[in-house]
XYZ file of N, CA and C in Angstrom:
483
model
N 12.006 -15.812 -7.660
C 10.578 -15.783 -7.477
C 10.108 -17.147 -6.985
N 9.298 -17.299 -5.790
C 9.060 -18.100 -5.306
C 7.409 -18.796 -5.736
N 6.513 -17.484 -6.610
C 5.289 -18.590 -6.880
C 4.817 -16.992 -7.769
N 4.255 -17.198 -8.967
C 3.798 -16.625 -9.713
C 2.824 -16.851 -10.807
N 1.910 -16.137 -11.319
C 0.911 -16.211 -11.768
C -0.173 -15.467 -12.478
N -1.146 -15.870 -13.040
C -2.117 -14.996 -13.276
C -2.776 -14.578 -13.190
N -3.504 -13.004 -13.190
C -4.642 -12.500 -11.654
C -5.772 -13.159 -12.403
N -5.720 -13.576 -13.337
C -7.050 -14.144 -14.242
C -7.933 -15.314 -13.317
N -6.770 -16.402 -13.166
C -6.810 -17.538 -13.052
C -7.060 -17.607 -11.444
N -5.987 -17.045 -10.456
C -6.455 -16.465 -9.340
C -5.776 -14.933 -8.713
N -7.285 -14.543 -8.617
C -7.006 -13.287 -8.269
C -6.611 -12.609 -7.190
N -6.378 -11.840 -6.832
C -5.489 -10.871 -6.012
C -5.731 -11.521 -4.534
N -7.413 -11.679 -3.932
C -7.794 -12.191 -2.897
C -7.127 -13.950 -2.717
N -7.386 -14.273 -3.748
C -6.671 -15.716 -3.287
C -5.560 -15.680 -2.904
N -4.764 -15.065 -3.887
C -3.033 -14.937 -3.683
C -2.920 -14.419 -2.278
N -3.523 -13.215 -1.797
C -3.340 -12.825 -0.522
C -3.627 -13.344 0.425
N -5.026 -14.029 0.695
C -5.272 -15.084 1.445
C -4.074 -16.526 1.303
N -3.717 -16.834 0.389
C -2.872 -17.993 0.406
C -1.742 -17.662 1.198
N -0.942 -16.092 0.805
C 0.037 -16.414 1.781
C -0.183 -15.746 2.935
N -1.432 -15.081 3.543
C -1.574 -15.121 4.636
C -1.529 -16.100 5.234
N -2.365 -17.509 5.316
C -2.265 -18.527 5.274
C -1.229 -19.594 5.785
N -0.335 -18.982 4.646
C 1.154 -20.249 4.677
C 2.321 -19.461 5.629
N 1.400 -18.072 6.316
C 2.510 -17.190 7.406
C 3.847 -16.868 6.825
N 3.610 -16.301 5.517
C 5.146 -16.210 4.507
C 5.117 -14.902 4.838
N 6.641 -14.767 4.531
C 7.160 -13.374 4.549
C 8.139 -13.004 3.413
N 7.279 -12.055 2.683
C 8.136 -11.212 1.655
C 7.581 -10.423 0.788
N 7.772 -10.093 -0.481
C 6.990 -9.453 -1.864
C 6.155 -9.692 -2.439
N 5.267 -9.421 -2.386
C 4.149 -9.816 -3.496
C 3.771 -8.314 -4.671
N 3.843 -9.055 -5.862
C 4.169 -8.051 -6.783
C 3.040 -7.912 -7.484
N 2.113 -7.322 -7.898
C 0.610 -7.095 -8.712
C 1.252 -6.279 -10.039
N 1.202 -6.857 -11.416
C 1.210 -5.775 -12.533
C 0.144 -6.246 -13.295
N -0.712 -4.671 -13.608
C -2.103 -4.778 -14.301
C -1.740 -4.007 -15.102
N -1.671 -3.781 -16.879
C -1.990 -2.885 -17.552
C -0.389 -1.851 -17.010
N -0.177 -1.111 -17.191
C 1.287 -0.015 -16.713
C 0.837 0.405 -15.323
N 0.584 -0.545 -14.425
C 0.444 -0.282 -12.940
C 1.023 -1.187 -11.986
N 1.413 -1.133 -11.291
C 2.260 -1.878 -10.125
C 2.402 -1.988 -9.322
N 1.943 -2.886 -8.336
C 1.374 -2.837 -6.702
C 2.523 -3.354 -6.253
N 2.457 -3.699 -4.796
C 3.433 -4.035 -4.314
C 2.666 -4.193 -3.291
N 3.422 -5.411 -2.158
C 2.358 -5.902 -0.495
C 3.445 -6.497 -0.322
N 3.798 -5.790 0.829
C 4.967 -7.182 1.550
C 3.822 -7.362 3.132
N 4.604 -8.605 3.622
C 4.352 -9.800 4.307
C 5.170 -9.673 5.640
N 4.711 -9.892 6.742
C 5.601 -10.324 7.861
C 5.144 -11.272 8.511
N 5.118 -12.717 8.394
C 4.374 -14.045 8.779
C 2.862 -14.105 8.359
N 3.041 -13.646 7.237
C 1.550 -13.462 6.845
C 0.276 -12.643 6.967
N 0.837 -11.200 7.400
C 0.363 -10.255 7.940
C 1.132 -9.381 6.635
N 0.035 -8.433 6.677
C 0.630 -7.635 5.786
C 0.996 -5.973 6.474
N 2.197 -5.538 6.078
C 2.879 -4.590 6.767
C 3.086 -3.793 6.214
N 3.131 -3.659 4.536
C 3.322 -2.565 4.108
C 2.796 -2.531 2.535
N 1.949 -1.734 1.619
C 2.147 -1.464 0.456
C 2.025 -0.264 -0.545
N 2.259 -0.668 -1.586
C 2.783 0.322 -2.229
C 2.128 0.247 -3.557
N 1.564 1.715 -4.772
C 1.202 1.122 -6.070
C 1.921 2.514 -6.523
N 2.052 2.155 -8.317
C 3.400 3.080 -8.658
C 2.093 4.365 -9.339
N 0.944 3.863 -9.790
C 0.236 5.248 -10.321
C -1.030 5.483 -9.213
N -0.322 5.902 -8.095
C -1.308 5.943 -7.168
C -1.660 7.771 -7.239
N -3.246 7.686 -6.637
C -3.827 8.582 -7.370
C -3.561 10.120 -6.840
N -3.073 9.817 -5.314
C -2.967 10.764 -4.675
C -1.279 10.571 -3.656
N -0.137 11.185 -4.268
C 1.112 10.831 -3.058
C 0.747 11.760 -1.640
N 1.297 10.956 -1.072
C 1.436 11.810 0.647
C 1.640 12.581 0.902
N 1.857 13.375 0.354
C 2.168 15.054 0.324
C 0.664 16.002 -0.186
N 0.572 15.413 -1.099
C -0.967 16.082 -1.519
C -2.567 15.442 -0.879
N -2.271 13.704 -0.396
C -3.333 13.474 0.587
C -2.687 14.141 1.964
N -2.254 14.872 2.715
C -1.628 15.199 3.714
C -2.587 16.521 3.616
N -1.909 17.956 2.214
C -2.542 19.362 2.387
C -4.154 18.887 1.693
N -4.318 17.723 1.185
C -5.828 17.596 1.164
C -6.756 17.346 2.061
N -6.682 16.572 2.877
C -7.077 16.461 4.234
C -6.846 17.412 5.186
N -6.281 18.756 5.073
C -5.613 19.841 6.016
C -5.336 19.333 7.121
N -4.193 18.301 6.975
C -2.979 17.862 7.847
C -2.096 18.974 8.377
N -1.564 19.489 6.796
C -0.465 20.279 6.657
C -0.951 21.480 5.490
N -0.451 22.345 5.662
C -0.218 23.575 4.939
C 0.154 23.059 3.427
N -0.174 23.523 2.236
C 0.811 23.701 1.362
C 2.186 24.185 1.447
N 2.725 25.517 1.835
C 3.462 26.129 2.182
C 4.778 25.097 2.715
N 4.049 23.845 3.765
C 5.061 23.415 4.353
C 4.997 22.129 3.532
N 4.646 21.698 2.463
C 4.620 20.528 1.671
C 5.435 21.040 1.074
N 5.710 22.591 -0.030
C 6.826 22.783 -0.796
C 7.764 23.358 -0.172
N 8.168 23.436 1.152
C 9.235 23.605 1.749
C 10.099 22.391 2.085
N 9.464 21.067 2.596
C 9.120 19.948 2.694
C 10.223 19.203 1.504
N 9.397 19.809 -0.032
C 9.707 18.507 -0.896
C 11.474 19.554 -1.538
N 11.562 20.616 -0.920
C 12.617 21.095 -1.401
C 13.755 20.831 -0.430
N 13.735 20.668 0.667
C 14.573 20.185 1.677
C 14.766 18.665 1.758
N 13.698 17.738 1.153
C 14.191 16.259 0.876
C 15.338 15.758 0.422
N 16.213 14.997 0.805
C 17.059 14.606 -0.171
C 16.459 13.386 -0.753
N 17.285 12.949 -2.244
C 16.836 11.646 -2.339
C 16.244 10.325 -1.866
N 17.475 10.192 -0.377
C 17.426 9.007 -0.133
C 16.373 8.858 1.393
N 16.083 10.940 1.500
C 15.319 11.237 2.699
C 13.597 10.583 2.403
N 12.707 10.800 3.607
C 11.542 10.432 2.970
C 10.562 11.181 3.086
N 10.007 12.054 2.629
C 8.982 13.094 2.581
C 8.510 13.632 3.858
N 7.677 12.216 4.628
C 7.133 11.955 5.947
C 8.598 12.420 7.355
N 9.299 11.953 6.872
C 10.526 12.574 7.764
C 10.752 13.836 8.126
N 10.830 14.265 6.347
C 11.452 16.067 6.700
C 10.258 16.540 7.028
N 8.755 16.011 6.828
C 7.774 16.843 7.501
C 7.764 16.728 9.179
N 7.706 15.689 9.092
C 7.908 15.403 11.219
C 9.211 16.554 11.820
N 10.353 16.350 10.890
C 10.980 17.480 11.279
C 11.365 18.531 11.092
N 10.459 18.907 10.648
C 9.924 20.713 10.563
C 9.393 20.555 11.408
N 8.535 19.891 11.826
C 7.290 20.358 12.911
C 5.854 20.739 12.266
N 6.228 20.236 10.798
C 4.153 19.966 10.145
C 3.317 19.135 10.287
N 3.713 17.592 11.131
C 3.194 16.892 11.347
C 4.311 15.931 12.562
N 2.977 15.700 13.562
C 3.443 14.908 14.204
C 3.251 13.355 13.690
N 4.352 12.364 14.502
C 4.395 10.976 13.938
C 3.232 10.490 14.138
N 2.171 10.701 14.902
C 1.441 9.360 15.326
C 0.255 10.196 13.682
N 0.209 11.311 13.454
C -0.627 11.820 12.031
C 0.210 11.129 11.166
N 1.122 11.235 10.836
C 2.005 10.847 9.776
C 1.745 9.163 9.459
N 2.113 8.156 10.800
C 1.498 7.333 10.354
C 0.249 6.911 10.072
N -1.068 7.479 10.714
C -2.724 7.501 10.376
C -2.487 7.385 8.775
N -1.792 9.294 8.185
C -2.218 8.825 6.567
C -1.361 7.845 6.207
N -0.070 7.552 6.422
C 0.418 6.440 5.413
C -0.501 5.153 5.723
N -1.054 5.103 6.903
C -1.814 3.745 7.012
C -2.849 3.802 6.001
N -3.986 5.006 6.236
C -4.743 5.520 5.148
C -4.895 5.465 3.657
N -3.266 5.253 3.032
C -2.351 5.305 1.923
C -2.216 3.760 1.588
N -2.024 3.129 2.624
C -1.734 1.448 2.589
C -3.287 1.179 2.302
N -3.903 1.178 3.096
C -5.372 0.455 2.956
C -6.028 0.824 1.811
N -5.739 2.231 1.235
C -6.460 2.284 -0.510
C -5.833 1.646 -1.874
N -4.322 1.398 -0.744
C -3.778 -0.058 -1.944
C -4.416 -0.917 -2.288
N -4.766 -1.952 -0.880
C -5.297 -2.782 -0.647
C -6.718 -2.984 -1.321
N -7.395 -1.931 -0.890
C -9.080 -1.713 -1.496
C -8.746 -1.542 -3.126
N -7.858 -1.084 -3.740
C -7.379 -1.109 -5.402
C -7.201 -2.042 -5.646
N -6.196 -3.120 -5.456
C -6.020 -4.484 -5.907
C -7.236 -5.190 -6.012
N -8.230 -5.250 -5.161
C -9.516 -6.334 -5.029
C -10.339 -6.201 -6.250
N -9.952 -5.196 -6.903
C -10.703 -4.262 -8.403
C -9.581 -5.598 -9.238
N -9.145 -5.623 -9.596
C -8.017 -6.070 -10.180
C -7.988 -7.420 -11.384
N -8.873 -7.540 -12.007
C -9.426 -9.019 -12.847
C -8.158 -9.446 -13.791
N -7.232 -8.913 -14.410
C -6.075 -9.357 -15.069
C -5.118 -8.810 -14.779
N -4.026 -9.307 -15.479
C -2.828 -9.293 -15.074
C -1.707 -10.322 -14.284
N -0.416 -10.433 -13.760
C 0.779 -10.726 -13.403
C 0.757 -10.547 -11.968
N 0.991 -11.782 -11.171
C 1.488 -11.585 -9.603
C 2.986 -12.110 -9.803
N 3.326 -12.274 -8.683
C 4.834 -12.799 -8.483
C 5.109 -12.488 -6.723
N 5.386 -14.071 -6.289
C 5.815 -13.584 -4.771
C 7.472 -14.034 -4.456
N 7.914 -13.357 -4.078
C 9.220 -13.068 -3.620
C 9.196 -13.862 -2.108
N 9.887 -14.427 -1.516
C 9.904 -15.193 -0.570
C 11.119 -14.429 0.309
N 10.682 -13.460 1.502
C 11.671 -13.293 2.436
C 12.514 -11.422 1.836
N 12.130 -11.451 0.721
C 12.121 -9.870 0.522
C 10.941 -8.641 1.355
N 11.774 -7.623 1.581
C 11.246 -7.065 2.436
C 11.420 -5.461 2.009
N 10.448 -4.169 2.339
C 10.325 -2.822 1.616
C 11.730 -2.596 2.230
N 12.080 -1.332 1.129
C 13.455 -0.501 1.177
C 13.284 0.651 2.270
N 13.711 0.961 2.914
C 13.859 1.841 3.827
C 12.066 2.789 4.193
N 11.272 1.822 4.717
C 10.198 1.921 4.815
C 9.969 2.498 6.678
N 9.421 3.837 6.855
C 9.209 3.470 8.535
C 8.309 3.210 9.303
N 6.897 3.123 8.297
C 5.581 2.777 8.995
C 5.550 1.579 8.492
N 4.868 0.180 9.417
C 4.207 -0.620 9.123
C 3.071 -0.803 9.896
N 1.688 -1.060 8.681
C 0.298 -1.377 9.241
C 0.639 -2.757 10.302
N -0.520 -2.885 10.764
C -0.736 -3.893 11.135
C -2.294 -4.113 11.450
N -2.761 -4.244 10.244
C -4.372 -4.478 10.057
C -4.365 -6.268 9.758
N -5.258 -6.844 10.074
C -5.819 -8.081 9.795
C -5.790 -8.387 7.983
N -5.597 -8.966 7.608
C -5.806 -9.450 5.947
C -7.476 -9.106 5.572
N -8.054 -10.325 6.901
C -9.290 -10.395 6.276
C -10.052 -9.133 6.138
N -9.915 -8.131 7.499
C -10.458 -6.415 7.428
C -10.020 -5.735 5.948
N -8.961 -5.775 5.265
C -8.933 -5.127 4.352
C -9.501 -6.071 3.140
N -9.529 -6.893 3.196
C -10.443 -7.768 2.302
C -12.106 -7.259 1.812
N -12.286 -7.017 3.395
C -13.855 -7.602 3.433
C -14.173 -6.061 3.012
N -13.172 -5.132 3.949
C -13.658 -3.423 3.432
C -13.444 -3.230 1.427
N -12.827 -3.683 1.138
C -12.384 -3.705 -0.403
C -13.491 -4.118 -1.054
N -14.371 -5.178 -0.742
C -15.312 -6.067 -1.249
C -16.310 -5.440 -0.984
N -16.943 -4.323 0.020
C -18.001 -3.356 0.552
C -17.698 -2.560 -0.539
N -16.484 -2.199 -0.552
C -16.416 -0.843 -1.242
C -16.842 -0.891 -3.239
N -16.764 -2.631 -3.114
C -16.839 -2.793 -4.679
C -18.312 -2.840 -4.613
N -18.942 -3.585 -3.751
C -20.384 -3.940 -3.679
C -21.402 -2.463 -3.674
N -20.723 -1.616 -2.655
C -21.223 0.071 -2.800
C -21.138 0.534 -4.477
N -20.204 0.196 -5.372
C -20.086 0.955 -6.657
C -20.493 0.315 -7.122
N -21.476 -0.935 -7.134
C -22.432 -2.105 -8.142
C -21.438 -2.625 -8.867
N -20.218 -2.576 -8.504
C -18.479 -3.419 -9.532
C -18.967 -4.749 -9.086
N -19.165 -5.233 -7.864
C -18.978 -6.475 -7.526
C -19.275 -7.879 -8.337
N -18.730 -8.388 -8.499
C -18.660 -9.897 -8.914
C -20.094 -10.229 -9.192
């Protein structure tokens, strides 16, 4: 672990801004309460993340949005293998094309992002040069855009600071 800390002391926006900043590339780890974010880095850009009790997986924001059928979500999650990735065996069936597939995972990334900015305690930890496991979309949104939308979205629910 290359720099770790407390979201108390500084919170999620600093940490992210800092290593946007310092153009680092790797893990950044968020644990709040039994929840667990995840943001990796590619020169300080952020490319991909991930939270472990997220509210809605890609399969059910996919037939919620009528992307895709139900029908072909549980055909889908029965033809997966383990090490396959959901978004895959749907592209190849033919329930979704790639350029949809990546929209929601981008969709999926950015309500990470807008979750963390909520975030007043807890554990960071950045990993220096670690990078997601067999991941095939990466965003490529600005830091500060998902910042500033996160901070609207708190200011809309009267949460804000």
């Amino acid at each position: 672990m290359d720099l770790r800390g407390n979201i108390a002391v500084f919170g999620p926006i600093s940490i992210l801004q800092l290593i946007n900043l310092a153009q680092s590339t790797g893990e950044l780890t968020f644990e709040s309460g039994a929840n667990t974010a995840r943001v990796y880095f590619d020169n300080g850009s952020v490319t991909f993340a991930e939270i472990a009790n997220r509210r809605m997986k890609l399969g059910e924001y996919l037939v919620s949005e009528g992307v895709i059928a139900r029908e072909h979500l549980e055909s889908a999650l029965q033809m997966k293998g383990e090490r396959t990735r959901l978004g895959t065996v749907l592209v190849e069936m033919g329930a979704i094309d790639a350029v949809s597939l990546r929209r929601a995972i981008e969709e999926q990334i950015k309500e990470v992002m807008y979750e963390l900015v909520r975030w007043k305690t807890g554990r960071f930890r950045f990993s220096n040069g670690r990078r997601p496991k067999a991941q095939d979309v990466f965003i490529d949104i600005p830091l500060d855009h998902l910042i500033l939308e996160g901070l609207k979205r708190l200011d809309e629910e009267g949460v804000a600071r």
